[in-house]
PDB file of C-alpha atoms in Angstrom:
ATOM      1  CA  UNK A   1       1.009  -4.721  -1.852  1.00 42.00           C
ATOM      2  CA  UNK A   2       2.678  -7.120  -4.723  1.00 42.00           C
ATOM      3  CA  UNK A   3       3.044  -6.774  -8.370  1.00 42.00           C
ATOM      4  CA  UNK A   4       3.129 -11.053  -9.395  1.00 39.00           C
ATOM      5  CA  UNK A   5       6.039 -11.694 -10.591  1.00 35.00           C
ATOM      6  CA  UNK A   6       7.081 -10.862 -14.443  1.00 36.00           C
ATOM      7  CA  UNK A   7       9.128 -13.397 -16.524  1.00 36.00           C
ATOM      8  CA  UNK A   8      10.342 -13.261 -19.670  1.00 35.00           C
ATOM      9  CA  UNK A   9      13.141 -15.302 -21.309  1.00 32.00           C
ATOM     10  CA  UNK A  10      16.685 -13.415 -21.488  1.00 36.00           C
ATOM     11  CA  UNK A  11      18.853 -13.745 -24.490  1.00 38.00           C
ATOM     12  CA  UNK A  12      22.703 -13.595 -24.528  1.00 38.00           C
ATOM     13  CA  UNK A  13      22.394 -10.849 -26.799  1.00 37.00           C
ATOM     14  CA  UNK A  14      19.973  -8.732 -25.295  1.00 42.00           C
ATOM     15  CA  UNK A  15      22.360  -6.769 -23.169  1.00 41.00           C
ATOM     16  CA  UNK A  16      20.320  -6.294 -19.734  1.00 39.00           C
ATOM     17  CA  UNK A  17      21.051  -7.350 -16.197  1.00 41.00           C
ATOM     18  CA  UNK A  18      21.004 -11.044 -15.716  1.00 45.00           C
ATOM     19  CA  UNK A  19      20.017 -12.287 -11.958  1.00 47.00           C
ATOM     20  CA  UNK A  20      24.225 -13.077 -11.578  1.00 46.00           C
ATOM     21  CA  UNK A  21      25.338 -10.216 -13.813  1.00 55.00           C
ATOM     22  CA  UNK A  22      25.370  -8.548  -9.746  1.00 72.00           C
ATOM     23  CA  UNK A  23      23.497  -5.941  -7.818  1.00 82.00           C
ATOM     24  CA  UNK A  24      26.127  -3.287  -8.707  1.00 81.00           C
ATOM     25  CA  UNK A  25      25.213  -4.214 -12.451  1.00 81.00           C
ATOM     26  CA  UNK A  26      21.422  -3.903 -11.697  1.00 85.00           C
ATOM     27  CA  UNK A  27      21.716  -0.682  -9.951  1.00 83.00           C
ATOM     28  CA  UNK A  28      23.088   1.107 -12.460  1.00 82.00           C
ATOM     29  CA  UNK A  29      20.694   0.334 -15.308  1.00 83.00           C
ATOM     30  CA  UNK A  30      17.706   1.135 -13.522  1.00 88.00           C
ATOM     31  CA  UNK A  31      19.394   4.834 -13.296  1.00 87.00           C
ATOM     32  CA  UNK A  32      17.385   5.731 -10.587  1.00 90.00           C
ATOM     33  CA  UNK A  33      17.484   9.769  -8.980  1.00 91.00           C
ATOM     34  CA  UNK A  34      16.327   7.896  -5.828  1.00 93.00           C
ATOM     35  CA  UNK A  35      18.666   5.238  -3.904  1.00 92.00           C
ATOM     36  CA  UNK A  36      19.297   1.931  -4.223  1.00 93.00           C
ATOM     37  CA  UNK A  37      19.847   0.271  -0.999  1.00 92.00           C
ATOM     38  CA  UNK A  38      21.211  -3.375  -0.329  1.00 91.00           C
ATOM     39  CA  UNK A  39      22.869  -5.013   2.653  1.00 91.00           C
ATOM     40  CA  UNK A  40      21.672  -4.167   6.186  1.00 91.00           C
ATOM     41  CA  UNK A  41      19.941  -1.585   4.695  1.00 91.00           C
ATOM     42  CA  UNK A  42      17.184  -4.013   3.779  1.00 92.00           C
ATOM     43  CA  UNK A  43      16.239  -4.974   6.968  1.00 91.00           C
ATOM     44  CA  UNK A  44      13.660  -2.731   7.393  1.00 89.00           C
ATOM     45  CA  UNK A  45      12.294  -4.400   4.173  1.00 92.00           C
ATOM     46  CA  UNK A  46      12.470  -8.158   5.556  1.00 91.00           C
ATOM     47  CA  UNK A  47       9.592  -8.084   7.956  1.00 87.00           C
ATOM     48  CA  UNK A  48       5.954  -6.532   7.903  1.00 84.00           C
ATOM     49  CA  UNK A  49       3.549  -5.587  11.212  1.00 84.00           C
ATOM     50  CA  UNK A  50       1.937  -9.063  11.317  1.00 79.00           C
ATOM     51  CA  UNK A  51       5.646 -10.654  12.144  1.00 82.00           C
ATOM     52  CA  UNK A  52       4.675 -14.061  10.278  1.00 84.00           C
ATOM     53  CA  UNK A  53       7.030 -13.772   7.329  1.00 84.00           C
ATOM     54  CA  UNK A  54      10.967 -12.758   7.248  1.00 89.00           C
ATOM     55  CA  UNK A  55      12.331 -12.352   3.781  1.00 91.00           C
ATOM     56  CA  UNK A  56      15.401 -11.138   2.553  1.00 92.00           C
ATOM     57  CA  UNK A  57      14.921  -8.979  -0.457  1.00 94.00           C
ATOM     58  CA  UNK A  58      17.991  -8.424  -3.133  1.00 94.00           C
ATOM     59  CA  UNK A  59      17.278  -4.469  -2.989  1.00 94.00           C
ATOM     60  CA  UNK A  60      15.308  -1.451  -0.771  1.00 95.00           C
ATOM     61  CA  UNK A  61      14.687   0.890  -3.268  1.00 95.00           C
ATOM     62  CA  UNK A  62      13.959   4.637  -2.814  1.00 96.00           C
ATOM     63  CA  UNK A  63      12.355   6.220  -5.092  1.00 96.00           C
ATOM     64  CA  UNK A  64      11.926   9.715  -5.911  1.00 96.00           C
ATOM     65  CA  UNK A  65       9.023  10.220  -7.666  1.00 95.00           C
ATOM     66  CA  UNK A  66       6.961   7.831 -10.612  1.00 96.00           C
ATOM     67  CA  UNK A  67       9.761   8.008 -13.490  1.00 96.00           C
ATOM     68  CA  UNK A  68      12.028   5.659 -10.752  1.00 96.00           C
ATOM     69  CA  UNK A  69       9.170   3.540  -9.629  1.00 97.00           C
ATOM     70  CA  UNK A  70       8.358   2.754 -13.810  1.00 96.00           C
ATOM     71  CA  UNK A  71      12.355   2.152 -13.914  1.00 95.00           C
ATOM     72  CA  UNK A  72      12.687  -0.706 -11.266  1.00 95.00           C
ATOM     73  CA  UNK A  73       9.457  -1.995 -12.725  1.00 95.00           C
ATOM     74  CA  UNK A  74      11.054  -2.449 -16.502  1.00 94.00           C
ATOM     75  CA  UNK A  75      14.114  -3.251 -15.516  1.00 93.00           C
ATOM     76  CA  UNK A  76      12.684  -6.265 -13.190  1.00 92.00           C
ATOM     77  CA  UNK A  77      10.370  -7.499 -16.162  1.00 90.00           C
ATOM     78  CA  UNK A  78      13.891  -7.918 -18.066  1.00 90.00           C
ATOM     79  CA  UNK A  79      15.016 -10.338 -15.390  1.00 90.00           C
ATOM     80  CA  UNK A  80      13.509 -14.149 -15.175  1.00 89.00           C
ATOM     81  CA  UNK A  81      11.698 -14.467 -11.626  1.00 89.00           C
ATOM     82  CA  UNK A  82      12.675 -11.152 -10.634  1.00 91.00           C
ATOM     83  CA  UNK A  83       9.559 -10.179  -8.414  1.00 92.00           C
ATOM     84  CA  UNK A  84       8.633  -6.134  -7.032  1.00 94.00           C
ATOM     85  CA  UNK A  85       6.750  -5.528  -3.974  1.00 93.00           C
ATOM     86  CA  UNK A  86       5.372  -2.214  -2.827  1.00 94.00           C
ATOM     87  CA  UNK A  87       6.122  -1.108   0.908  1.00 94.00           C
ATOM     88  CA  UNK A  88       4.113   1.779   2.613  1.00 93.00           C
ATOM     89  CA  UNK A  89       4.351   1.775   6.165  1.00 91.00           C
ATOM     90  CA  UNK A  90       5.032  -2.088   6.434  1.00 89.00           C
ATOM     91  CA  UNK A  91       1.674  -2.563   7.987  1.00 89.00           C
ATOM     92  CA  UNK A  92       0.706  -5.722   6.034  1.00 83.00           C
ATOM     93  CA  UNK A  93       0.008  -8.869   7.930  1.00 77.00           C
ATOM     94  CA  UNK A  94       1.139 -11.968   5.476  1.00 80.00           C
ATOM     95  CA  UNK A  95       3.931 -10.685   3.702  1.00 82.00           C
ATOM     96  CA  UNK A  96       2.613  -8.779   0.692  1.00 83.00           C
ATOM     97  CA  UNK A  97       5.090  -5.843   1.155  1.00 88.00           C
ATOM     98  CA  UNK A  98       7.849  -8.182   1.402  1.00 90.00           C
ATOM     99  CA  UNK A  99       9.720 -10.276  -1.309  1.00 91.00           C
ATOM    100  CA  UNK A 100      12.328 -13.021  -1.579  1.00 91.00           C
ATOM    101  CA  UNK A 101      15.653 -11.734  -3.460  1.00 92.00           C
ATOM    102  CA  UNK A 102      13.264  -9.566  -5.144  1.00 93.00           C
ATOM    103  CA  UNK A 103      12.912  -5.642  -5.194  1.00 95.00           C
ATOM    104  CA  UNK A 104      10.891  -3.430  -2.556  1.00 96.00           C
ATOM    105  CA  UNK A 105      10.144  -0.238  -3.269  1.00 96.00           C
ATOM    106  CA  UNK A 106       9.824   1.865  -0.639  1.00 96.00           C
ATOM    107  CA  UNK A 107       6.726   4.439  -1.196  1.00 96.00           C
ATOM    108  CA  UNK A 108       7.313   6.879   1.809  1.00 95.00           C
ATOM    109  CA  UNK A 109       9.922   8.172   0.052  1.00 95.00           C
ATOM    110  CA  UNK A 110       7.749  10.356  -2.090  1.00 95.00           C
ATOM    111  CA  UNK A 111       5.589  11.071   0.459  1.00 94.00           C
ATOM    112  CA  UNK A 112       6.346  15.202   0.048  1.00 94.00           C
ATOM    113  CA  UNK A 113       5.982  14.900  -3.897  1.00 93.00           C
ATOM    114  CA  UNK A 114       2.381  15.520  -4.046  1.00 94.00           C
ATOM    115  CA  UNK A 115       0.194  17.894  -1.704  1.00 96.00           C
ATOM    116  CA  UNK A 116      -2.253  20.120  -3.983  1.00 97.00           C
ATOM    117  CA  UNK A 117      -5.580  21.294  -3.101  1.00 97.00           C
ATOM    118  CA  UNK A 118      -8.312  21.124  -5.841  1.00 97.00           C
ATOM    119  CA  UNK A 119     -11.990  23.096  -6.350  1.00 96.00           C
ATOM    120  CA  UNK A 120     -13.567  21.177  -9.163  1.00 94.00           C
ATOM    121  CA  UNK A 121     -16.922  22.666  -9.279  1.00 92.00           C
ATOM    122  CA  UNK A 122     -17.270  23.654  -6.345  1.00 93.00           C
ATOM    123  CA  UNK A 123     -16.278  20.501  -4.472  1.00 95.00           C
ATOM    124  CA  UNK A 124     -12.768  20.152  -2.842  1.00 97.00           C
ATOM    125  CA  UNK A 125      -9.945  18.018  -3.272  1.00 98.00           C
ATOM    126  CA  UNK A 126      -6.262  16.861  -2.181  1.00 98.00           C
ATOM    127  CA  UNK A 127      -4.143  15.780  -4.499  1.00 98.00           C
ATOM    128  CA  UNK A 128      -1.545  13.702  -2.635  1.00 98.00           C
ATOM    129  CA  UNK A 129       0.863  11.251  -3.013  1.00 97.00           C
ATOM    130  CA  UNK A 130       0.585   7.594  -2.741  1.00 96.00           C
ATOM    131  CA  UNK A 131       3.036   7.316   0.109  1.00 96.00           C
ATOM    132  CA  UNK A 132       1.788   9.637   2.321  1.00 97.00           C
ATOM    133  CA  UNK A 133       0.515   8.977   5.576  1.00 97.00           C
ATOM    134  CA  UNK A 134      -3.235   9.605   6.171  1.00 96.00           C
ATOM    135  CA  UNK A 135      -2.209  11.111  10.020  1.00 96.00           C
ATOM    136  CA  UNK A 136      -0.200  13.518   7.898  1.00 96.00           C
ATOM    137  CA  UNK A 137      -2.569  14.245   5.005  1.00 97.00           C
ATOM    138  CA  UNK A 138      -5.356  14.723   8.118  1.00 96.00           C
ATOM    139  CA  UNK A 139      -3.591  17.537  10.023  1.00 96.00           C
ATOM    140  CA  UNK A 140      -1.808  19.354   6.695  1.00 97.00           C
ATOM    141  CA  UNK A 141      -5.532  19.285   5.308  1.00 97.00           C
ATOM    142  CA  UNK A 142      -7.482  20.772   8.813  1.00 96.00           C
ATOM    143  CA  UNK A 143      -4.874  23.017   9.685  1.00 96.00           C
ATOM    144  CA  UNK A 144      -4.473  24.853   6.258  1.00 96.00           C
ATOM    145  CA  UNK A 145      -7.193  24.382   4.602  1.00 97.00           C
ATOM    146  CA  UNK A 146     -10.011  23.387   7.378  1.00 97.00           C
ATOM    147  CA  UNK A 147     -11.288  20.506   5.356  1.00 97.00           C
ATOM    148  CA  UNK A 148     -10.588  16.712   5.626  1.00 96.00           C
ATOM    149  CA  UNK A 149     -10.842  13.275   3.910  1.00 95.00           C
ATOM    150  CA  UNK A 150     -14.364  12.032   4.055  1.00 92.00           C
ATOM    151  CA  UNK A 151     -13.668   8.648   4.840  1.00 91.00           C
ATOM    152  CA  UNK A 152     -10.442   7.374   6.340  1.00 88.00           C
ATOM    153  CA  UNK A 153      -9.480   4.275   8.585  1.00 90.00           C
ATOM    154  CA  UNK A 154      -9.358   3.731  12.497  1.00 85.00           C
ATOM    155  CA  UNK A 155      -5.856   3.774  12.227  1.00 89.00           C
ATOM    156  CA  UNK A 156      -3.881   6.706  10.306  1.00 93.00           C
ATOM    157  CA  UNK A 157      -0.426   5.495  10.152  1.00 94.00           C
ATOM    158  CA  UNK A 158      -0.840   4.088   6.931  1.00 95.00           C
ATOM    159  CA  UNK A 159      -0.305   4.999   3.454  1.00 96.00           C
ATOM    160  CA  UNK A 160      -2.690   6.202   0.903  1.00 97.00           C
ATOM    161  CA  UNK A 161      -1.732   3.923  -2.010  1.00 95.00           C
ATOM    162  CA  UNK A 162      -1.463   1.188   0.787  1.00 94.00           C
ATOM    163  CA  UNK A 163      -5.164   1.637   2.526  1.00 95.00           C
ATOM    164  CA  UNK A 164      -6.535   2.349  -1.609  1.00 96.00           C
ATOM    165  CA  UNK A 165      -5.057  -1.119  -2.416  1.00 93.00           C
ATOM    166  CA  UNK A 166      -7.287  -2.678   0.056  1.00 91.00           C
ATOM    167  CA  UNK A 167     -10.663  -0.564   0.927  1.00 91.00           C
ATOM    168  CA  UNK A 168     -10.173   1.359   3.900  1.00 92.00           C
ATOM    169  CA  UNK A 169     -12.744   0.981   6.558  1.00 91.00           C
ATOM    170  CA  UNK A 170     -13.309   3.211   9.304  1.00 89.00           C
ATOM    171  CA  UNK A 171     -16.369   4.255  11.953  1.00 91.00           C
ATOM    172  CA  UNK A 172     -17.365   6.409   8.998  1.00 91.00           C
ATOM    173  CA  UNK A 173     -17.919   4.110   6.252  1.00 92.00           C
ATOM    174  CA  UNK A 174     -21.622   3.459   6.917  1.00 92.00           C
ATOM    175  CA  UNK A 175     -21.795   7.156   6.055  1.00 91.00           C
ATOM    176  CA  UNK A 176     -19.417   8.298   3.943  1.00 92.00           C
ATOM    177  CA  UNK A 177     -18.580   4.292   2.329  1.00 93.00           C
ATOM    178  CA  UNK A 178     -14.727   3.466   2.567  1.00 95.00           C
ATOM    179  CA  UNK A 179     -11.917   5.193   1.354  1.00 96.00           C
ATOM    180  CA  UNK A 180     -12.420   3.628  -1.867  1.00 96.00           C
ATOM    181  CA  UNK A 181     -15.530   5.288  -2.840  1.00 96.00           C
ATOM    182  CA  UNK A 182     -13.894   8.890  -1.939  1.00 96.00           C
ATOM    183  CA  UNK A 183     -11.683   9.131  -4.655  1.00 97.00           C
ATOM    184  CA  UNK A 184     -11.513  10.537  -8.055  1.00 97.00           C
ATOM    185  CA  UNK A 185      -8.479   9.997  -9.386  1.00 98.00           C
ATOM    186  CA  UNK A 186      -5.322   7.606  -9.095  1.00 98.00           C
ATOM    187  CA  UNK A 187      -1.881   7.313 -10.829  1.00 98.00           C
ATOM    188  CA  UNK A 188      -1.098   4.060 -11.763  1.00 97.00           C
ATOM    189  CA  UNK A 189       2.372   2.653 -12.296  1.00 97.00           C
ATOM    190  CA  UNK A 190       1.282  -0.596 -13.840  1.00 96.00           C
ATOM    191  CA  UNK A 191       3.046  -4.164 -14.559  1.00 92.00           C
ATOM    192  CA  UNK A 192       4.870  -2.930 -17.687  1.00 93.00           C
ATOM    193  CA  UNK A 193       6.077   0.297 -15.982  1.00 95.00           C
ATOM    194  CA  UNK A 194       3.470   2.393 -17.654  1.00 96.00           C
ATOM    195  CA  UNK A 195       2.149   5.565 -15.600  1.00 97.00           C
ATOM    196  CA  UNK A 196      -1.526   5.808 -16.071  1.00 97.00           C
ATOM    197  CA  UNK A 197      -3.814   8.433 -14.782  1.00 98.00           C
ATOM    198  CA  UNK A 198      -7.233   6.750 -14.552  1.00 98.00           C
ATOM    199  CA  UNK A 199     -10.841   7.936 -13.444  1.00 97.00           C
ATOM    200  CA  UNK A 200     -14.299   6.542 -13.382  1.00 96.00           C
ATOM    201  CA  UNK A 201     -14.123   8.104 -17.447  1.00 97.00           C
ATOM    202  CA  UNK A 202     -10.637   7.765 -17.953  1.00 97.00           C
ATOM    203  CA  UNK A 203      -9.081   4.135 -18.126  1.00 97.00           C
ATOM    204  CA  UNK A 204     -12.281   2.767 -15.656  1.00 97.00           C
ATOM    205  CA  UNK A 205     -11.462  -0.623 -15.834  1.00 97.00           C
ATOM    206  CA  UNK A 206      -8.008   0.415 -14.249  1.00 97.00           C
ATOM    207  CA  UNK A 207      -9.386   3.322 -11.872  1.00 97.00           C
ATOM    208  CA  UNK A 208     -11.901   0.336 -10.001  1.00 97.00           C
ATOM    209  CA  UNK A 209      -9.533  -2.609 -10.346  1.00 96.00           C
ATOM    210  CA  UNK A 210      -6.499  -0.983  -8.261  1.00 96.00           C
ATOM    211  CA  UNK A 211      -9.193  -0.238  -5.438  1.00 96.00           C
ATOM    212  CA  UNK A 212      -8.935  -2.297  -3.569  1.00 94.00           C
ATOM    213  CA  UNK A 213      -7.286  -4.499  -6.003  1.00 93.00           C
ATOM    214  CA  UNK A 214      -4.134  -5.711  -3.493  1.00 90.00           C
ATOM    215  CA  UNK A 215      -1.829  -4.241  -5.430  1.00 89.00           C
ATOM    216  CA  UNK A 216      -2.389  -6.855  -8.676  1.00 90.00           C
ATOM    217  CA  UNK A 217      -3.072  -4.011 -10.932  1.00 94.00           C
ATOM    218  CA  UNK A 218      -0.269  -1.428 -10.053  1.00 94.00           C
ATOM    219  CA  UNK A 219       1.407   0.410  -7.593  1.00 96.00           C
ATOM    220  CA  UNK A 220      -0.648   3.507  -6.537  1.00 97.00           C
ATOM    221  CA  UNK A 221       1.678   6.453  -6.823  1.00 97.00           C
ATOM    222  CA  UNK A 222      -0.846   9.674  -6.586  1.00 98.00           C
ATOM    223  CA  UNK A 223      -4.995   9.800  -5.926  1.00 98.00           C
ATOM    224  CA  UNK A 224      -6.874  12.707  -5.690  1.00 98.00           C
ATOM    225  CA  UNK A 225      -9.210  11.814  -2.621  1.00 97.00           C
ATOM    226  CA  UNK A 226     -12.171  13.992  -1.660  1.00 97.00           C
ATOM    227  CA  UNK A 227     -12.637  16.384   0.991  1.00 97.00           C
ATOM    228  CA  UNK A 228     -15.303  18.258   3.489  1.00 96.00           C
ATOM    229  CA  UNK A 229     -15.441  20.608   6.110  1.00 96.00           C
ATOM    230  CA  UNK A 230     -13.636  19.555   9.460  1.00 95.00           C
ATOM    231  CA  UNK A 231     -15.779  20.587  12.207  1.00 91.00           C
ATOM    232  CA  UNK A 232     -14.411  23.138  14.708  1.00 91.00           C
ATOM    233  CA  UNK A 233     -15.895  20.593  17.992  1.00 91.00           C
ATOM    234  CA  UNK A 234     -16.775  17.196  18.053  1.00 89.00           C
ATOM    235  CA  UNK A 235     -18.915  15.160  20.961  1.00 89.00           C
ATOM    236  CA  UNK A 236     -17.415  11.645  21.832  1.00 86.00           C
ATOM    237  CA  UNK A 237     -19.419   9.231  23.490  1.00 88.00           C
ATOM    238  CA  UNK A 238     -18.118   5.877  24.945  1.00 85.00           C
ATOM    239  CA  UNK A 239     -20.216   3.736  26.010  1.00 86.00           C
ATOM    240  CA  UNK A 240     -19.410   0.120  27.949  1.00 85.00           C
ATOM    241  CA  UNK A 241     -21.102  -2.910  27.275  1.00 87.00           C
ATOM    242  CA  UNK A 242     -21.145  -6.521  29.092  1.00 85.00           C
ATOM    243  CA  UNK A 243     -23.714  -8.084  26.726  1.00 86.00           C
ATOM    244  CA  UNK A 244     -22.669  -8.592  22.997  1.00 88.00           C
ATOM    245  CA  UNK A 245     -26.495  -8.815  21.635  1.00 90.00           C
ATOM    246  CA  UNK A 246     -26.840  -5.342  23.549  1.00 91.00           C
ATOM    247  CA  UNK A 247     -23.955  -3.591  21.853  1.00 93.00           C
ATOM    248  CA  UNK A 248     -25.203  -4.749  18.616  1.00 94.00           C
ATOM    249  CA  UNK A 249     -28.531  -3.846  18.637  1.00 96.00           C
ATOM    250  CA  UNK A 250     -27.170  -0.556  19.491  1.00 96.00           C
ATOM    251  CA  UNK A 251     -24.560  -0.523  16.631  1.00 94.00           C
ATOM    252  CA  UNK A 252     -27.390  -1.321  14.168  1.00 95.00           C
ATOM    253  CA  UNK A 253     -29.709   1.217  15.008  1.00 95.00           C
ATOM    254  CA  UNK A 254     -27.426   4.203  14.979  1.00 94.00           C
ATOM    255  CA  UNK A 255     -25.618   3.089  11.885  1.00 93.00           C
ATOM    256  CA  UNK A 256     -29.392   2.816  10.370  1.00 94.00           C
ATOM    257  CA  UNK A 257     -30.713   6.198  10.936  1.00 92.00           C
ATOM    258  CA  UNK A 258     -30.807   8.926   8.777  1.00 90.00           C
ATOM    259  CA  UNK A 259     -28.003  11.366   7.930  1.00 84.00           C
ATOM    260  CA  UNK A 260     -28.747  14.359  10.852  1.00 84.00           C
ATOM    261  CA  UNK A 261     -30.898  11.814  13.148  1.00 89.00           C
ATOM    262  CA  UNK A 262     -27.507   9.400  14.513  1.00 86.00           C
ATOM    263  CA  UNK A 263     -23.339  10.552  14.355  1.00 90.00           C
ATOM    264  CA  UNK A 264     -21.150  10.511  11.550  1.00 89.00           C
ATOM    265  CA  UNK A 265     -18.426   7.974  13.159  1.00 92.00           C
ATOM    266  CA  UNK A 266     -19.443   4.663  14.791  1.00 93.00           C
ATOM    267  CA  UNK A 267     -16.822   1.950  16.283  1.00 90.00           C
ATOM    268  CA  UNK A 268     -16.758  -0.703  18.768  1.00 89.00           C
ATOM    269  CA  UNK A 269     -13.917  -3.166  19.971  1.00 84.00           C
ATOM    270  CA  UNK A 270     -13.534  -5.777  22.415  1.00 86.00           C
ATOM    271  CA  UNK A 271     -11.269  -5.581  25.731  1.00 84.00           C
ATOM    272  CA  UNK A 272     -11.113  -8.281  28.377  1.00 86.00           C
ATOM    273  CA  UNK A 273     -13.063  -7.427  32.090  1.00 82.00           C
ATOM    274  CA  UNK A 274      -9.807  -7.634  33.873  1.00 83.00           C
ATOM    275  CA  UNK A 275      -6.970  -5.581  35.133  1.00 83.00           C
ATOM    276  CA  UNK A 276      -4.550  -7.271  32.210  1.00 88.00           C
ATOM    277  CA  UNK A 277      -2.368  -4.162  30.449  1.00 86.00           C
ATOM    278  CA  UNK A 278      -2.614  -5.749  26.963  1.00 85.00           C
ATOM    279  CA  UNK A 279      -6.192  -6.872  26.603  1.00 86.00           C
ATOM    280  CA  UNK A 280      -7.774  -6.048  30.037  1.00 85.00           C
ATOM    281  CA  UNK A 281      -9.009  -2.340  31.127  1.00 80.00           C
ATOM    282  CA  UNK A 282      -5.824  -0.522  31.432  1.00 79.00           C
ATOM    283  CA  UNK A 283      -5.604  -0.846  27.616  1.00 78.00           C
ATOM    284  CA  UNK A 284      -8.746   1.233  26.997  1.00 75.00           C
ATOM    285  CA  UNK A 285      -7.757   4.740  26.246  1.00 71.00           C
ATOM    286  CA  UNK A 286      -8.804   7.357  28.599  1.00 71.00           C
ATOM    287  CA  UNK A 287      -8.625  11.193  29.546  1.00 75.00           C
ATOM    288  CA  UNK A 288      -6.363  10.918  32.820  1.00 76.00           C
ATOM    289  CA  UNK A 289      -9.280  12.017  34.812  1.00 79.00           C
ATOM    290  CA  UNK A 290     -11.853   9.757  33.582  1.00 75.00           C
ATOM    291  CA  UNK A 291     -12.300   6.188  34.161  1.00 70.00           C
ATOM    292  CA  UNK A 292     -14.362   3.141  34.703  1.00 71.00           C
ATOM    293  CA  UNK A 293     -16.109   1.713  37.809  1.00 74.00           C
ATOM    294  CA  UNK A 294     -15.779  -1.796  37.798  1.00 75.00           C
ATOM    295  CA  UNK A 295     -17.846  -2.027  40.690  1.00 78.00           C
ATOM    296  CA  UNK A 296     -20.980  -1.763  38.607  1.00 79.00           C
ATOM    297  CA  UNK A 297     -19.812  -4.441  35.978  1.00 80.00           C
ATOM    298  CA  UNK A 298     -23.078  -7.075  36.975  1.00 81.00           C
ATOM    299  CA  UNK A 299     -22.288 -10.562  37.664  1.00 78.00           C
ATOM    300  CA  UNK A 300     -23.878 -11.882  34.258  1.00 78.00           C
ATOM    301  CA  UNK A 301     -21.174  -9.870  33.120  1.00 77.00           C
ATOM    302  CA  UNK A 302     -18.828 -12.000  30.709  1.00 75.00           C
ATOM    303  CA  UNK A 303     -15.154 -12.155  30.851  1.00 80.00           C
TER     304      UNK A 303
END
């Protein structure tokens, strides 16, 4: 996620960092109660998951809580060119939670500063923090409360401000719709280092342009995402397909029946019908005892 980059000209007089006035310089007008990292303590900050971009930023930053992510946000508006990018769990695939000499905050830092359950007539709520990770806010959620998110995505090591920048799609949105449509609140620390609460009543136009905005509206610091009952058993069916047009068909009808007449989570992926332990069928998660019979695979069967 990536706030575009804020210029404005810098007079002699004006008395704020200047891009050589030095790191040091910088650090210590921001004023931060987080850390301020720089050196080889930025590497962690110069690549993402997809492993297509390397970037050195000038700074990791740490926050601890909103007041130090509106800070660095000010502060790098003062600065010509100076550039912030948000970093959750560096799962981004092009380099939008990287930037070049710029500033990356990094969110799971505050990741314990929100974790509140709300009853607003008579539905249920978590208010949580923006970089929390979902895996986390999953188990806290069943395991105190018995309740989870509604909607969350096939993979849960990732943020919530960082999956609420971009949709979040799971085997549950056909049912529940994406993470985006299961939340009723956000805070907003936007381009001018204001922190906004918006809503679908309060500051709309803000509330539905952050999500899935890509991070071009703010960085998502809180959201107060909706919950329901966690069931004490589920059933989970796997079923093996050679024939695309099959699996489809199949995919369509259950995702089309009504709520009670089909299940509540759907998915399907591709593997590769051979022994390779990347792509082939010893990458297919299975109970230890279980497993597949590849002597039944038929000979139409595609690779």
């Amino acid at each position: 996620m990536r706030i575009a980059y804020l210029d404005r000209t810098v007079h002699e007089t004006d008395g704020e960092p200047k891009p050589n006035g030095g790191v040091s310089t910088l650090s210590k007008s921001i004023d931060l109660q987080g850390s301020f990292e720089t050196g080889d303590k930025t590497t962690i900050a110069s690549k993402d998951f997809g492993g297509l971009y390397s970037t050195k930023p000038l700074a990791l930053i740490k926050p601890a809580g909103s007041d130090d992510v509106s800070r660095v946000i000010k502060a790098a508006s003062r600065i010509p060119r100076m550039t912030v990018a948000a970093r959750g769990n560096g799962h981004s695939i092009n380099g939008q939670a990287m930037t070049n000499g710029g500033l990356v905050i990094d969110m799971r830092s505050t990741e314990e500063n929100h974790f509140r359950l709300l009853n607003i007539k008579g539905s249920f709520f978590i208010d949580v923090s923006g970089g929390a990770l979902w895996e986390n806010v999953l188990t806290r959620c069943v395991s105190r409360f018995g309740l989870a998110p509604r909607s969350w995505t096939d993979y849960l090591s990732l943020t919530v401000g960082g999956t609420l920048s971009n949709a979040g799609v799971s085997g549950q949105a056909f049912r529940y719709g994406p993470q985006i449509s299961n939340v009723a609140e956000l805070e907003i620390i936007t381009g001018k280092g204001d922190i906004t609460v918006c809503s679908e009543t309060r500051n709309p136009e803000l509330f539905f342009g952050s999500l899935g905005g890509l991070g071009q509206f703010g960085i998502i610091t809180r959201a107060m995402v909706k919950l329901q009952p966690a069931p004490d058993m589920v059933r989970w069916i796997r079923v093996v397909y050679t024939e695309f047009d099959e699996f489809t068909r199949d995919a369509e009808f259950l995702v089309s029946r009504d709520d009670g007449e089909s299940f509540d989570y759907l998915e399907g992926f591709v593997f590769c019908n051979n022994d390779d332990p990347v792509n082939g069928w010893p990458s297919v998660p299975l109970d230890p005892v279980h497993g597949f019979s590849q002597g039944i695979i038929p000979q139409t069967g595609a690779s």
